[in-house]
mmCIF file of C-alpha atoms in Angstrom:
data_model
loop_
_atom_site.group_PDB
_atom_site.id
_atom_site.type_symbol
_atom_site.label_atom_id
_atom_site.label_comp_id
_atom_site.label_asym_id
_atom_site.label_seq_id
_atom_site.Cartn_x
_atom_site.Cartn_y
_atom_site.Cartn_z
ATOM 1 C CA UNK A 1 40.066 3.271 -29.494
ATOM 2 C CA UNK A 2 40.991 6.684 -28.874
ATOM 3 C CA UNK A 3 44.354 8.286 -28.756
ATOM 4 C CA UNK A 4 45.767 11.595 -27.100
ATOM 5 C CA UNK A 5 49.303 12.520 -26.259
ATOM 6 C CA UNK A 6 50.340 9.307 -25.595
ATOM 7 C CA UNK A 7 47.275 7.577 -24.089
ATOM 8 C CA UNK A 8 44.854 5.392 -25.367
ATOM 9 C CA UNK A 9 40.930 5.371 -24.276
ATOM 10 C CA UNK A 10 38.663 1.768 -24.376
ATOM 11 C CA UNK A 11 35.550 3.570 -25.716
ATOM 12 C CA UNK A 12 32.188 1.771 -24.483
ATOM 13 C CA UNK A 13 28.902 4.131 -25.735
ATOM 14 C CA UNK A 14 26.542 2.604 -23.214
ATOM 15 C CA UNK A 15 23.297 4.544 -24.715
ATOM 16 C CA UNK A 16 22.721 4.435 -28.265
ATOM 17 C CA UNK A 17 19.830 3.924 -30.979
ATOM 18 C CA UNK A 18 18.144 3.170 -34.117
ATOM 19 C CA UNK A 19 14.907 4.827 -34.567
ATOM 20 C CA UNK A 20 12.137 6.036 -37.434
ATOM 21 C CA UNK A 21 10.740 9.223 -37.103
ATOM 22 C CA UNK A 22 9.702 9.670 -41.047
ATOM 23 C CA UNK A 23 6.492 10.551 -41.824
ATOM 24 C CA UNK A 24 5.518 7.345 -42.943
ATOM 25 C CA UNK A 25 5.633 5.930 -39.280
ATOM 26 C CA UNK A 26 3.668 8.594 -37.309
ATOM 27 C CA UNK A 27 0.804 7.411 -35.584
ATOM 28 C CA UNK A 28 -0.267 11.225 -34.682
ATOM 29 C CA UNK A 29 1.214 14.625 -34.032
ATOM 30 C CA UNK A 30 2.971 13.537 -30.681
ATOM 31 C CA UNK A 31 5.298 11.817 -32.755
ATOM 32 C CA UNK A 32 6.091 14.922 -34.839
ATOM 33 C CA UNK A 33 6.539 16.764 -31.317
ATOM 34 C CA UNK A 34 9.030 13.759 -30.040
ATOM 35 C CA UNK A 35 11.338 14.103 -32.830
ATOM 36 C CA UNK A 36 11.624 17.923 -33.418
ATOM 37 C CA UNK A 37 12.120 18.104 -29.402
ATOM 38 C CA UNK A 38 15.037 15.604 -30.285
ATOM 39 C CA UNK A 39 16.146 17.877 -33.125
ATOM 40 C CA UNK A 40 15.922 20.592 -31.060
ATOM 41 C CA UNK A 41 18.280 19.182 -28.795
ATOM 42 C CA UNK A 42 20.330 18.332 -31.587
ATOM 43 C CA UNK A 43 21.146 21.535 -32.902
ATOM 44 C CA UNK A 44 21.151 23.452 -30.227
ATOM 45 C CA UNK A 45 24.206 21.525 -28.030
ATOM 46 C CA UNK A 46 26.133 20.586 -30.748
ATOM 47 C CA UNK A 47 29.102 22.171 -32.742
ATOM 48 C CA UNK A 48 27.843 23.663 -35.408
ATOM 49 C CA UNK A 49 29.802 21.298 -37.758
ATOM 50 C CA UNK A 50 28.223 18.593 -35.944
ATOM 51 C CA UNK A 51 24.182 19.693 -36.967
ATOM 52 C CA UNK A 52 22.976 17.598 -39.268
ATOM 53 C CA UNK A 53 19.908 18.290 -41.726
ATOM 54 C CA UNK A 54 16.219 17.570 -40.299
ATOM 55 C CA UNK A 55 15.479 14.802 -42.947
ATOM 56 C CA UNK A 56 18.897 12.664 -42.458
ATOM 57 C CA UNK A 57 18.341 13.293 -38.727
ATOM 58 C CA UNK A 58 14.611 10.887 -38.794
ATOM 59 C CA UNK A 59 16.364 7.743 -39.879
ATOM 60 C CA UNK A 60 19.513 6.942 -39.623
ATOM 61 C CA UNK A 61 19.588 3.146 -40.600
ATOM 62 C CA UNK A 62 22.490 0.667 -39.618
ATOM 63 C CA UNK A 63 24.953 1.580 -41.886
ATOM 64 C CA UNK A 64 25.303 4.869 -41.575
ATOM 65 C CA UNK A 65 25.219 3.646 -37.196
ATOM 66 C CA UNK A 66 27.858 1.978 -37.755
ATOM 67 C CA UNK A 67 30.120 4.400 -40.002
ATOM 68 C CA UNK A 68 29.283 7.384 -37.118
ATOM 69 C CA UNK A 69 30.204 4.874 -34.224
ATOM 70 C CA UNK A 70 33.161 3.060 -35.286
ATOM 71 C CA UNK A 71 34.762 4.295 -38.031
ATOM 72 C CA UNK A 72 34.283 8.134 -37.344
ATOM 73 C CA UNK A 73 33.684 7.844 -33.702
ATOM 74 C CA UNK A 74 36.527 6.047 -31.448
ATOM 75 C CA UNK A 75 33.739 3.246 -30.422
ATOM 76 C CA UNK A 76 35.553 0.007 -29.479
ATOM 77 C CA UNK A 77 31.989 -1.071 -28.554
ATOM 78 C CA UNK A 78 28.118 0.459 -28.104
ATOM 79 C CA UNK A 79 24.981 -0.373 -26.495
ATOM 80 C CA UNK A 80 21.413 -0.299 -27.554
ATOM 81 C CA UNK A 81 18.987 1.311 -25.465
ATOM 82 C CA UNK A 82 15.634 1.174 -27.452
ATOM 83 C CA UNK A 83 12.402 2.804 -26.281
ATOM 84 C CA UNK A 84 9.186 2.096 -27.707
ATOM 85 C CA UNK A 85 6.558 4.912 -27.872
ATOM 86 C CA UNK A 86 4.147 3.142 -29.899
ATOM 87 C CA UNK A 87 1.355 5.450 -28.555
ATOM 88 C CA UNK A 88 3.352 7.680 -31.028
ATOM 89 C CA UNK A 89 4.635 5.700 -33.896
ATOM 90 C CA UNK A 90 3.192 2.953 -36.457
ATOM 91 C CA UNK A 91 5.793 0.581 -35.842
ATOM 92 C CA UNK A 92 8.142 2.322 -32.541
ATOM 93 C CA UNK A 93 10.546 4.385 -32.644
ATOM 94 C CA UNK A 94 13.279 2.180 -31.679
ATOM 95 C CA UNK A 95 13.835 -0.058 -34.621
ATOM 96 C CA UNK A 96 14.083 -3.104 -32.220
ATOM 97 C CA UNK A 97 14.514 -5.536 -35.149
ATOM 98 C CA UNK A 98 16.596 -3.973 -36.890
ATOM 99 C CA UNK A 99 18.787 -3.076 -33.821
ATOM 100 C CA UNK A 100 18.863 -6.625 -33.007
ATOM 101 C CA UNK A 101 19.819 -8.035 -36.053
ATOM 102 C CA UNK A 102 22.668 -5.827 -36.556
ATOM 103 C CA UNK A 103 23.604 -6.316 -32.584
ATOM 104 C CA UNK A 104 23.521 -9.829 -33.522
ATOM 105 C CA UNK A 105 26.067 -9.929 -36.903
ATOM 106 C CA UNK A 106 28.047 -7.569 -34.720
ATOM 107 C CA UNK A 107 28.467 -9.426 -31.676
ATOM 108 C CA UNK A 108 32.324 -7.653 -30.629
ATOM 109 C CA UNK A 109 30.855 -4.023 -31.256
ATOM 110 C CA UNK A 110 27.006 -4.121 -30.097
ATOM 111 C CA UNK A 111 25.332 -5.419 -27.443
ATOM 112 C CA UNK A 112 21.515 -5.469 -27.625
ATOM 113 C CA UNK A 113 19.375 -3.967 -24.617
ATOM 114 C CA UNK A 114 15.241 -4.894 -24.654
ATOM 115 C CA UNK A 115 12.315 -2.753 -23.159
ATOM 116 C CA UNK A 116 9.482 -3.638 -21.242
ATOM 117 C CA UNK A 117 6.325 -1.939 -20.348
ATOM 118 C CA UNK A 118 4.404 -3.133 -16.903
ATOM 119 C CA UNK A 119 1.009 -2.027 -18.422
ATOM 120 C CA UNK A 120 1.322 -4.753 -20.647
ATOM 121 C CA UNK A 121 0.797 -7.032 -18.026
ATOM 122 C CA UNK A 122 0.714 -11.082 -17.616
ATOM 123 C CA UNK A 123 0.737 -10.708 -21.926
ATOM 124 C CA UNK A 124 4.139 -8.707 -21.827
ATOM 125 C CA UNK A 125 5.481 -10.776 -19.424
ATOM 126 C CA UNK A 126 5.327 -13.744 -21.181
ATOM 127 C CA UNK A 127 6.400 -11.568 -24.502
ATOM 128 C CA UNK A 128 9.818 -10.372 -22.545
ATOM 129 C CA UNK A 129 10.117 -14.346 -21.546
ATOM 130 C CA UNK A 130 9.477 -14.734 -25.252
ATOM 131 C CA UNK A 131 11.766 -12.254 -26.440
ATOM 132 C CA UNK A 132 14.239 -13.693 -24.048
ATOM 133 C CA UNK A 133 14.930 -16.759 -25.030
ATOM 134 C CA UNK A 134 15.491 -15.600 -28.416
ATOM 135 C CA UNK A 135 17.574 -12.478 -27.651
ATOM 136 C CA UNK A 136 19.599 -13.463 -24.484
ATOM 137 C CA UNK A 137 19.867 -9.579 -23.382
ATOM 138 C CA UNK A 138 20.794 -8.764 -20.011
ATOM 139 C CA UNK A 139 19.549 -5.302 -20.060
ATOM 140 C CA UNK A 140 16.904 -3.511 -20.504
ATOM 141 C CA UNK A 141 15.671 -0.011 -21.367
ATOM 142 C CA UNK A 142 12.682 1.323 -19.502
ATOM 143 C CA UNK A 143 10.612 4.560 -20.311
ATOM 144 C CA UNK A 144 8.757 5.835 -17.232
ATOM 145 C CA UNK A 145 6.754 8.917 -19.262
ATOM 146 C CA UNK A 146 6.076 6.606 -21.915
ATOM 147 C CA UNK A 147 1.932 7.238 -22.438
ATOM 148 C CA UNK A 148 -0.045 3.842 -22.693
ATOM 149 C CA UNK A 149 -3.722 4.476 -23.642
ATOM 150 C CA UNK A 150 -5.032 7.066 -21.056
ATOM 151 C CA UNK A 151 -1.781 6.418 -19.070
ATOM 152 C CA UNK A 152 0.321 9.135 -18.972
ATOM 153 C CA UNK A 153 3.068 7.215 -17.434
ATOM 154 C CA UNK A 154 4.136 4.695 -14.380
ATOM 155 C CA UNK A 155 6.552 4.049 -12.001
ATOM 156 C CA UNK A 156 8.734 1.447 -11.221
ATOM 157 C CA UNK A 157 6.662 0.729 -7.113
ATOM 158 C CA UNK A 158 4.313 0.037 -9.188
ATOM 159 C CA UNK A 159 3.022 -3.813 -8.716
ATOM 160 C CA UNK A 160 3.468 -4.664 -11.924
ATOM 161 C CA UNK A 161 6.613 -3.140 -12.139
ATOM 162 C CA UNK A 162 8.339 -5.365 -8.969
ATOM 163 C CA UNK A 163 6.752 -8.699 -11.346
ATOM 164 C CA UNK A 164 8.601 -7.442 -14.292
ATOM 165 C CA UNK A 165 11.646 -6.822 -12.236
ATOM 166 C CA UNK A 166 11.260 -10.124 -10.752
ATOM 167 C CA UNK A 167 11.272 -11.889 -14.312
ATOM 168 C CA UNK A 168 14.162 -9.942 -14.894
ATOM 169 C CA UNK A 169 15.854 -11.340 -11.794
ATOM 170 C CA UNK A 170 14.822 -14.637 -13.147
ATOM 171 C CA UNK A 171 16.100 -14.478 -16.667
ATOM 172 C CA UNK A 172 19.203 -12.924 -15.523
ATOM 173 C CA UNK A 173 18.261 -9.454 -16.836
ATOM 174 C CA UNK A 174 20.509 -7.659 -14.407
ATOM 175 C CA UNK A 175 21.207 -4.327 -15.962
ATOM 176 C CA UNK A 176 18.441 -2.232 -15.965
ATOM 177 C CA UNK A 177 18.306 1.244 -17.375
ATOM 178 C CA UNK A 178 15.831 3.950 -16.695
ATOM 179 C CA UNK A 179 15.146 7.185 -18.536
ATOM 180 C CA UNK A 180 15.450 9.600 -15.756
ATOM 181 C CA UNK A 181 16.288 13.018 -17.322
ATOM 182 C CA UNK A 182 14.565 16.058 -19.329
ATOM 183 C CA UNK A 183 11.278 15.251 -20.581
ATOM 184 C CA UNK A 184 10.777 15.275 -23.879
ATOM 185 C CA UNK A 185 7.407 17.091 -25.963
ATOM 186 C CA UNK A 186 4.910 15.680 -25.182
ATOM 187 C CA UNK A 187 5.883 13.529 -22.119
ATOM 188 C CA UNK A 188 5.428 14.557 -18.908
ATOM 189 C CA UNK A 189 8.164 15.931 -16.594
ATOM 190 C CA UNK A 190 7.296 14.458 -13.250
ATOM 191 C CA UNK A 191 6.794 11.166 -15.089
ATOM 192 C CA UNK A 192 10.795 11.016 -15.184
ATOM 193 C CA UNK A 193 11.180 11.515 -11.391
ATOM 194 C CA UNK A 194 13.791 9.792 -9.598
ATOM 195 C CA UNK A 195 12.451 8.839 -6.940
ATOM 196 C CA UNK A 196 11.334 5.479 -7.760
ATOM 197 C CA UNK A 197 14.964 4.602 -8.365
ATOM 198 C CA UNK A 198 15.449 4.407 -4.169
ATOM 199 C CA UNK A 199 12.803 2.266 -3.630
ATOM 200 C CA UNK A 200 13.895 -0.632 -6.307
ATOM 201 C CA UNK A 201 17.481 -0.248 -5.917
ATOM 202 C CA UNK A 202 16.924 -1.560 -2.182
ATOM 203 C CA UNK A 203 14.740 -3.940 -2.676
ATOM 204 C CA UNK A 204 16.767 -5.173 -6.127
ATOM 205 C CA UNK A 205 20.107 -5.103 -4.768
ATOM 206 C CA UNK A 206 21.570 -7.827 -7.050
ATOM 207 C CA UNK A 207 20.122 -5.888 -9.931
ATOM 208 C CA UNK A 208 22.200 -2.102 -11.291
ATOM 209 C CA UNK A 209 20.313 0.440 -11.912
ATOM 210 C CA UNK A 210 21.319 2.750 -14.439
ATOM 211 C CA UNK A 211 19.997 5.789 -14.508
ATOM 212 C CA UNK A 212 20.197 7.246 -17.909
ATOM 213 C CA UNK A 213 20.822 11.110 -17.996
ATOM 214 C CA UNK A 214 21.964 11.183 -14.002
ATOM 215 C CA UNK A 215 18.360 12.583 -13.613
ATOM 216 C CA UNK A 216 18.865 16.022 -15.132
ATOM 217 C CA UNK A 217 17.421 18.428 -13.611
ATOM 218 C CA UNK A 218 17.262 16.257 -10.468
ATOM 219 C CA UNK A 219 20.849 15.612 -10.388
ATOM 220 C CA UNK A 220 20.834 16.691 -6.207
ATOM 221 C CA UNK A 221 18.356 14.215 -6.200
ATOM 222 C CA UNK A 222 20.309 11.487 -7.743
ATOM 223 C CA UNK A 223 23.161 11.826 -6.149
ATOM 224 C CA UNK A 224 21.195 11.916 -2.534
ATOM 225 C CA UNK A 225 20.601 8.520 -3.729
ATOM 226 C CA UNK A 226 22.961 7.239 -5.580
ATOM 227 C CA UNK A 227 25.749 7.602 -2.778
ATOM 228 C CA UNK A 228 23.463 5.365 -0.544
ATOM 229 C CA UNK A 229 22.464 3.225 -2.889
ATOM 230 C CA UNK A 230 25.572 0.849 -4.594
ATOM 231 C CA UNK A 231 23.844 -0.522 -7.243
ATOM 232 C CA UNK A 232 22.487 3.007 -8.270
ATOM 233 C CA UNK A 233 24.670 4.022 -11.501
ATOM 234 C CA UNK A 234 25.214 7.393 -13.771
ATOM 235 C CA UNK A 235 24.430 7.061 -17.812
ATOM 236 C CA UNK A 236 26.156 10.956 -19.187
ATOM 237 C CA UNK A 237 23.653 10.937 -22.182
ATOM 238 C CA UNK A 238 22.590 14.688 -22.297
ATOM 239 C CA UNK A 239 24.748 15.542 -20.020
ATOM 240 C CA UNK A 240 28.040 15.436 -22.379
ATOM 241 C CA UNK A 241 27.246 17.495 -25.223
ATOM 242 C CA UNK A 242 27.336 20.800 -22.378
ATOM 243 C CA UNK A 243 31.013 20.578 -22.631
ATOM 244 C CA UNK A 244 30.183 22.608 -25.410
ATOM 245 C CA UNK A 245 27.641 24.835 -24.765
ATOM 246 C CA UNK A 246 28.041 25.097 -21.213
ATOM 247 C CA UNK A 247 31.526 24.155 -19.937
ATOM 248 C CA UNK A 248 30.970 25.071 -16.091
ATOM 249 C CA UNK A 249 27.712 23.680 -15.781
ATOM 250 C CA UNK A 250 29.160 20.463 -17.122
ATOM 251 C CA UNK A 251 31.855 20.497 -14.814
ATOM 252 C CA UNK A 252 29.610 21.119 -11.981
ATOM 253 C CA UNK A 253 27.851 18.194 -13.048
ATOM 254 C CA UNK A 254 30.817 15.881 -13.522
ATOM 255 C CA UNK A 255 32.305 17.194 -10.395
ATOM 256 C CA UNK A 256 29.176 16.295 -8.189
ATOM 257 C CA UNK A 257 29.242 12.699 -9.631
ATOM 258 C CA UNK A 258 32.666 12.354 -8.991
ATOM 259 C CA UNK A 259 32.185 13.980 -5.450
ATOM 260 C CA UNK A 260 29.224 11.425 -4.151
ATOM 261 C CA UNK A 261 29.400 8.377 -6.467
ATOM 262 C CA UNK A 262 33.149 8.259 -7.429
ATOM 263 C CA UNK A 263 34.388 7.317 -11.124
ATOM 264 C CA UNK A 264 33.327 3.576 -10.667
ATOM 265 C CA UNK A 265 29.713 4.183 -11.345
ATOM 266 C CA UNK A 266 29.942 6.916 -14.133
ATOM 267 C CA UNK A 267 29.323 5.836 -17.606
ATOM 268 C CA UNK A 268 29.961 7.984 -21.250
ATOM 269 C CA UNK A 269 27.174 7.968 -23.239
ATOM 270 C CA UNK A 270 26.922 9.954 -26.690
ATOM 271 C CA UNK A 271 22.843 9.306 -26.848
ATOM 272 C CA UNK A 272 23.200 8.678 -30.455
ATOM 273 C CA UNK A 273 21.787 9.585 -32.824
ATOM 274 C CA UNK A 274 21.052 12.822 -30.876
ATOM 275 C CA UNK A 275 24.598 13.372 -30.617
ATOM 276 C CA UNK A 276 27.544 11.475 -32.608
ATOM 277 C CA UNK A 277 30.320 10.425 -30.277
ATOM 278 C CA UNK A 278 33.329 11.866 -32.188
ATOM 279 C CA UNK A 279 33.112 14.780 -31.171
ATOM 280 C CA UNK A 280 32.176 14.080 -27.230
ATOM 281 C CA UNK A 281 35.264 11.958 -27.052
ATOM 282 C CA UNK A 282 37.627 14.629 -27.979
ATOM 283 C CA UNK A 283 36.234 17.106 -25.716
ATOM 284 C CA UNK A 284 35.665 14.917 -22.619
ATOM 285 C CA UNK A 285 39.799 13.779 -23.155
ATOM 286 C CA UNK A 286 40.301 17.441 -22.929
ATOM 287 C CA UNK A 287 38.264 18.520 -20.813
ATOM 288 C CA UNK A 288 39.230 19.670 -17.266
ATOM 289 C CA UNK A 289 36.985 21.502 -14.327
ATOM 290 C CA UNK A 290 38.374 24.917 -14.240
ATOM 291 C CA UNK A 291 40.614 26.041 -11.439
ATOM 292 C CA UNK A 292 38.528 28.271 -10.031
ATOM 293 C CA UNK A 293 35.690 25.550 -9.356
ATOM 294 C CA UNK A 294 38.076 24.471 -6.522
ATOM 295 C CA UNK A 295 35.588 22.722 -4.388
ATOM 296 C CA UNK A 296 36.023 20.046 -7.381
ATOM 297 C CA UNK A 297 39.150 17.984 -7.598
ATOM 298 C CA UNK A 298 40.360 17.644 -10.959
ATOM 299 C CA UNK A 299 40.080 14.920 -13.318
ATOM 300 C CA UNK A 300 42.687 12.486 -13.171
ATOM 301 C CA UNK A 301 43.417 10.428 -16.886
ATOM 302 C CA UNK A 302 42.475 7.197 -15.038
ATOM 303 C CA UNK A 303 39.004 8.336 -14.281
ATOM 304 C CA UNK A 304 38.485 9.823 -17.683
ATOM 305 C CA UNK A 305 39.425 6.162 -18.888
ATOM 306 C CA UNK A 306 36.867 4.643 -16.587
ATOM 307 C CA UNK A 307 34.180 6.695 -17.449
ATOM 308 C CA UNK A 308 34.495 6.581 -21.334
ATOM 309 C CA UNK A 309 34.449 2.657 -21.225
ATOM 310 C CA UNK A 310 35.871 0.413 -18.613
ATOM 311 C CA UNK A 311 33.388 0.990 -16.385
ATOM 312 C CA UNK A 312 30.484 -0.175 -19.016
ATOM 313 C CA UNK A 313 32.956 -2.776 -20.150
ATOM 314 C CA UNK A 314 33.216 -4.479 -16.832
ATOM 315 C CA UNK A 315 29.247 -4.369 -16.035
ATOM 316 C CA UNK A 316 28.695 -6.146 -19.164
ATOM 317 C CA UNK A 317 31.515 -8.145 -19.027
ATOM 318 C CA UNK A 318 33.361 -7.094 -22.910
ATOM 319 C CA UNK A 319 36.300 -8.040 -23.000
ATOM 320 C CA UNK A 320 39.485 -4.698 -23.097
ATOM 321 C CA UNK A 321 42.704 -5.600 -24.456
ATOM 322 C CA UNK A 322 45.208 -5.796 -21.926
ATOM 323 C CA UNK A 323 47.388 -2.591 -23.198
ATOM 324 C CA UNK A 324 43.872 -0.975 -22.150
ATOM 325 C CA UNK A 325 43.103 -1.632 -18.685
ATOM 326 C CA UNK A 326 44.342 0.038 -15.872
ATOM 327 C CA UNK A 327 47.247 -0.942 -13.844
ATOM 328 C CA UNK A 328 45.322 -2.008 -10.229
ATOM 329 C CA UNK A 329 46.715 0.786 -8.674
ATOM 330 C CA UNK A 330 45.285 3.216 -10.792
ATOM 331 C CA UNK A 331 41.316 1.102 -10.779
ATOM 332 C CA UNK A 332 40.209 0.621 -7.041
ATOM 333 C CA UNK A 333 36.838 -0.391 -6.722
ATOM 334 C CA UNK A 334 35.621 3.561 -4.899
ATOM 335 C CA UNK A 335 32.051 2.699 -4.602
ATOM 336 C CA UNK A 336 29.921 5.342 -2.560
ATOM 337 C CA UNK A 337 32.207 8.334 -1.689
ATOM 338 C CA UNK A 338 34.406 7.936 1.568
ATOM 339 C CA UNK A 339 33.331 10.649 4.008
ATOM 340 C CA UNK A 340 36.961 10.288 5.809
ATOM 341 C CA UNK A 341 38.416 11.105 2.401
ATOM 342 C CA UNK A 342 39.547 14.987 1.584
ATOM 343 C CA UNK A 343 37.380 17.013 0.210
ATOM 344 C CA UNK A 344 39.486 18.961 -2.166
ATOM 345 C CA UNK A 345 42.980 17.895 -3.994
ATOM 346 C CA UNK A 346 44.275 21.169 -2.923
ATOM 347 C CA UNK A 347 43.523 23.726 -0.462
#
């Protein structure tokens, strides 16, 4: 929990991760080129009392997760959002073992997302059914650019996509969240288009789709959709640490979103361990679109609290203390913009 002149913030971090990027677990240089992109990212965006050193940024291991999340960081509780790339790595990046087993002796604090690959085929279907019934997730994390033998990456019309999608709907999988954002060395830009996301969210309309990173630099794109599409929601990974760096071209971000989604369908995400989420909660609590952006309302407390955790908290179904929530007055269910609605707070 976070607290600021007076009020107190639920903090969900819906995208986190455990991963291994030491030398011991490259499979080639692609996975040297994944991590310093990472890095890269890293250092660049972040305070520079935030950067850490290259070596303590390849492994982070669960203790030192849980120190940065929630004992440093606010977190009341996070979510794990693994991806794979074994085309890259000896053993994946995502430590999903590890992940799960500390998800699992942390039950109140971490919830435990799975990934799936469609190129696996009838064998990774029955593996997710596998992994299923020992896991219970109902998410999952999916990597579009991810390369697969001479595949370069896939999309999510693909056949075997709608039977993995259908096995979710089966199992009860219902939260399903995409990597739609900047590519990453050596992955392939187009390969993280979003328009794959229109297609599934009507044909999967009791499933959400997430889309991690609000498709940056497609964010036109994704909100085209999005306001359409109900079940279409907004992960902030990547998108938060600009407070920093760039300060307008976060609020233009933040102020679209708000504009053709509405706060219901916006979710805070610190991306860890790119970015810890200490920092990012202090500045988004702060943060405000400037004045002179005035074809963006400002942002109210309420939606600030909905965004950093009760919105996450109610898709997944964690439970927020009752001094937490928001009064009903204050938490309408918005859904896709209103076009009746003003525009602007002020004129």
């Amino acid at each position: 929990m976070y607290t600021k002149d007076g009020e107190s913030y639920f903090i969900v971090d819906a995208h986190i991760a455990l991963w291994d990027a030491r030398a011991e677990n490259l499979r080639n240089v692609h996975g040297k080129q994944f991590i310093d992109c990472f890095y890269d990212y890293h250092r660049n965006l972040s305070p520079e009392s935030e950067v850490w050193t290259y070596d303590e940024y390849l492994y982070q291991g669960g203790q030192r997760l849980m120190k940065d999340l929630f004992e440093d960081g606010y977190v009341d509780h996070a979510i794990f959002q693994p991806a794979a790339l074994t085309e890259f790595y000896r053993n994946g990046f995502g430590q999903t073992e590890e992940a799960y087993e500390l998800a699992a002796a942390n039950p109140g604090r971490l919830t435990y997302n799975h990934n799936w690959d469609p190129r696996n085929g009838e064998q990774g279907l029955e593996q997710l059914r596998a992994d299923h019934e020992k896991m219970k997730f109902t998410g999952v994390k999916l990597y579009t650019a991810e390369w697969h033998g001479e595949s370069r990456g896939w999309k999510l019309t693909d056949p075997w996509a709608y039977r993995y999608l259908e096995a979710c709907r089966e199992l009860g999988v219902t939260n399903i969240h995409i990597h739609k954002g900047p590519t990453i060395r050596p992955l392939d830009r187009d390969a993280f288009d979003v328009a794959d996301i229109d297609h599934v969210a009507t044909d999967f309309t009791d499933l959400n789709f997430i889309v991690e990173h609000v498709g940056l630099p497609r964010l036109e794109d994704f909100c085209w959709i999005a306001t359409q599409e109900p079940n279409v929601y907004g992960g902030l990974a990547v998108a938060m640490p600009f407070m920093h760096t760039r300060p307008r071209y976060f609020a233009q971000i933040l102020g679209e979103l708000l504009y053709w989604i509405g706060e219901d369908r916006i979710f805070f995400s610190s991306d860890y361990a790119i970015w810890t989420p200490k920092w990012l909660v202090e500045k988004f609590v702060d943060f405000q679109i400037p004045e002179d952006m005035s074809e963006y309302a400002p942002v109210t407390t309420a939606q600030k609290k909905k965004i950093l955790g009760l919105n996450a908290a109610k898709m997944y179904g964690i439970d927020v203390p009752a001094e937490l929530r928001l009064p009903e007055a204050d938490a309408p269910e918005t859904g896709p913009r209103d076009p009746e609605a003003a525009d602007l707070a002020t004129v």
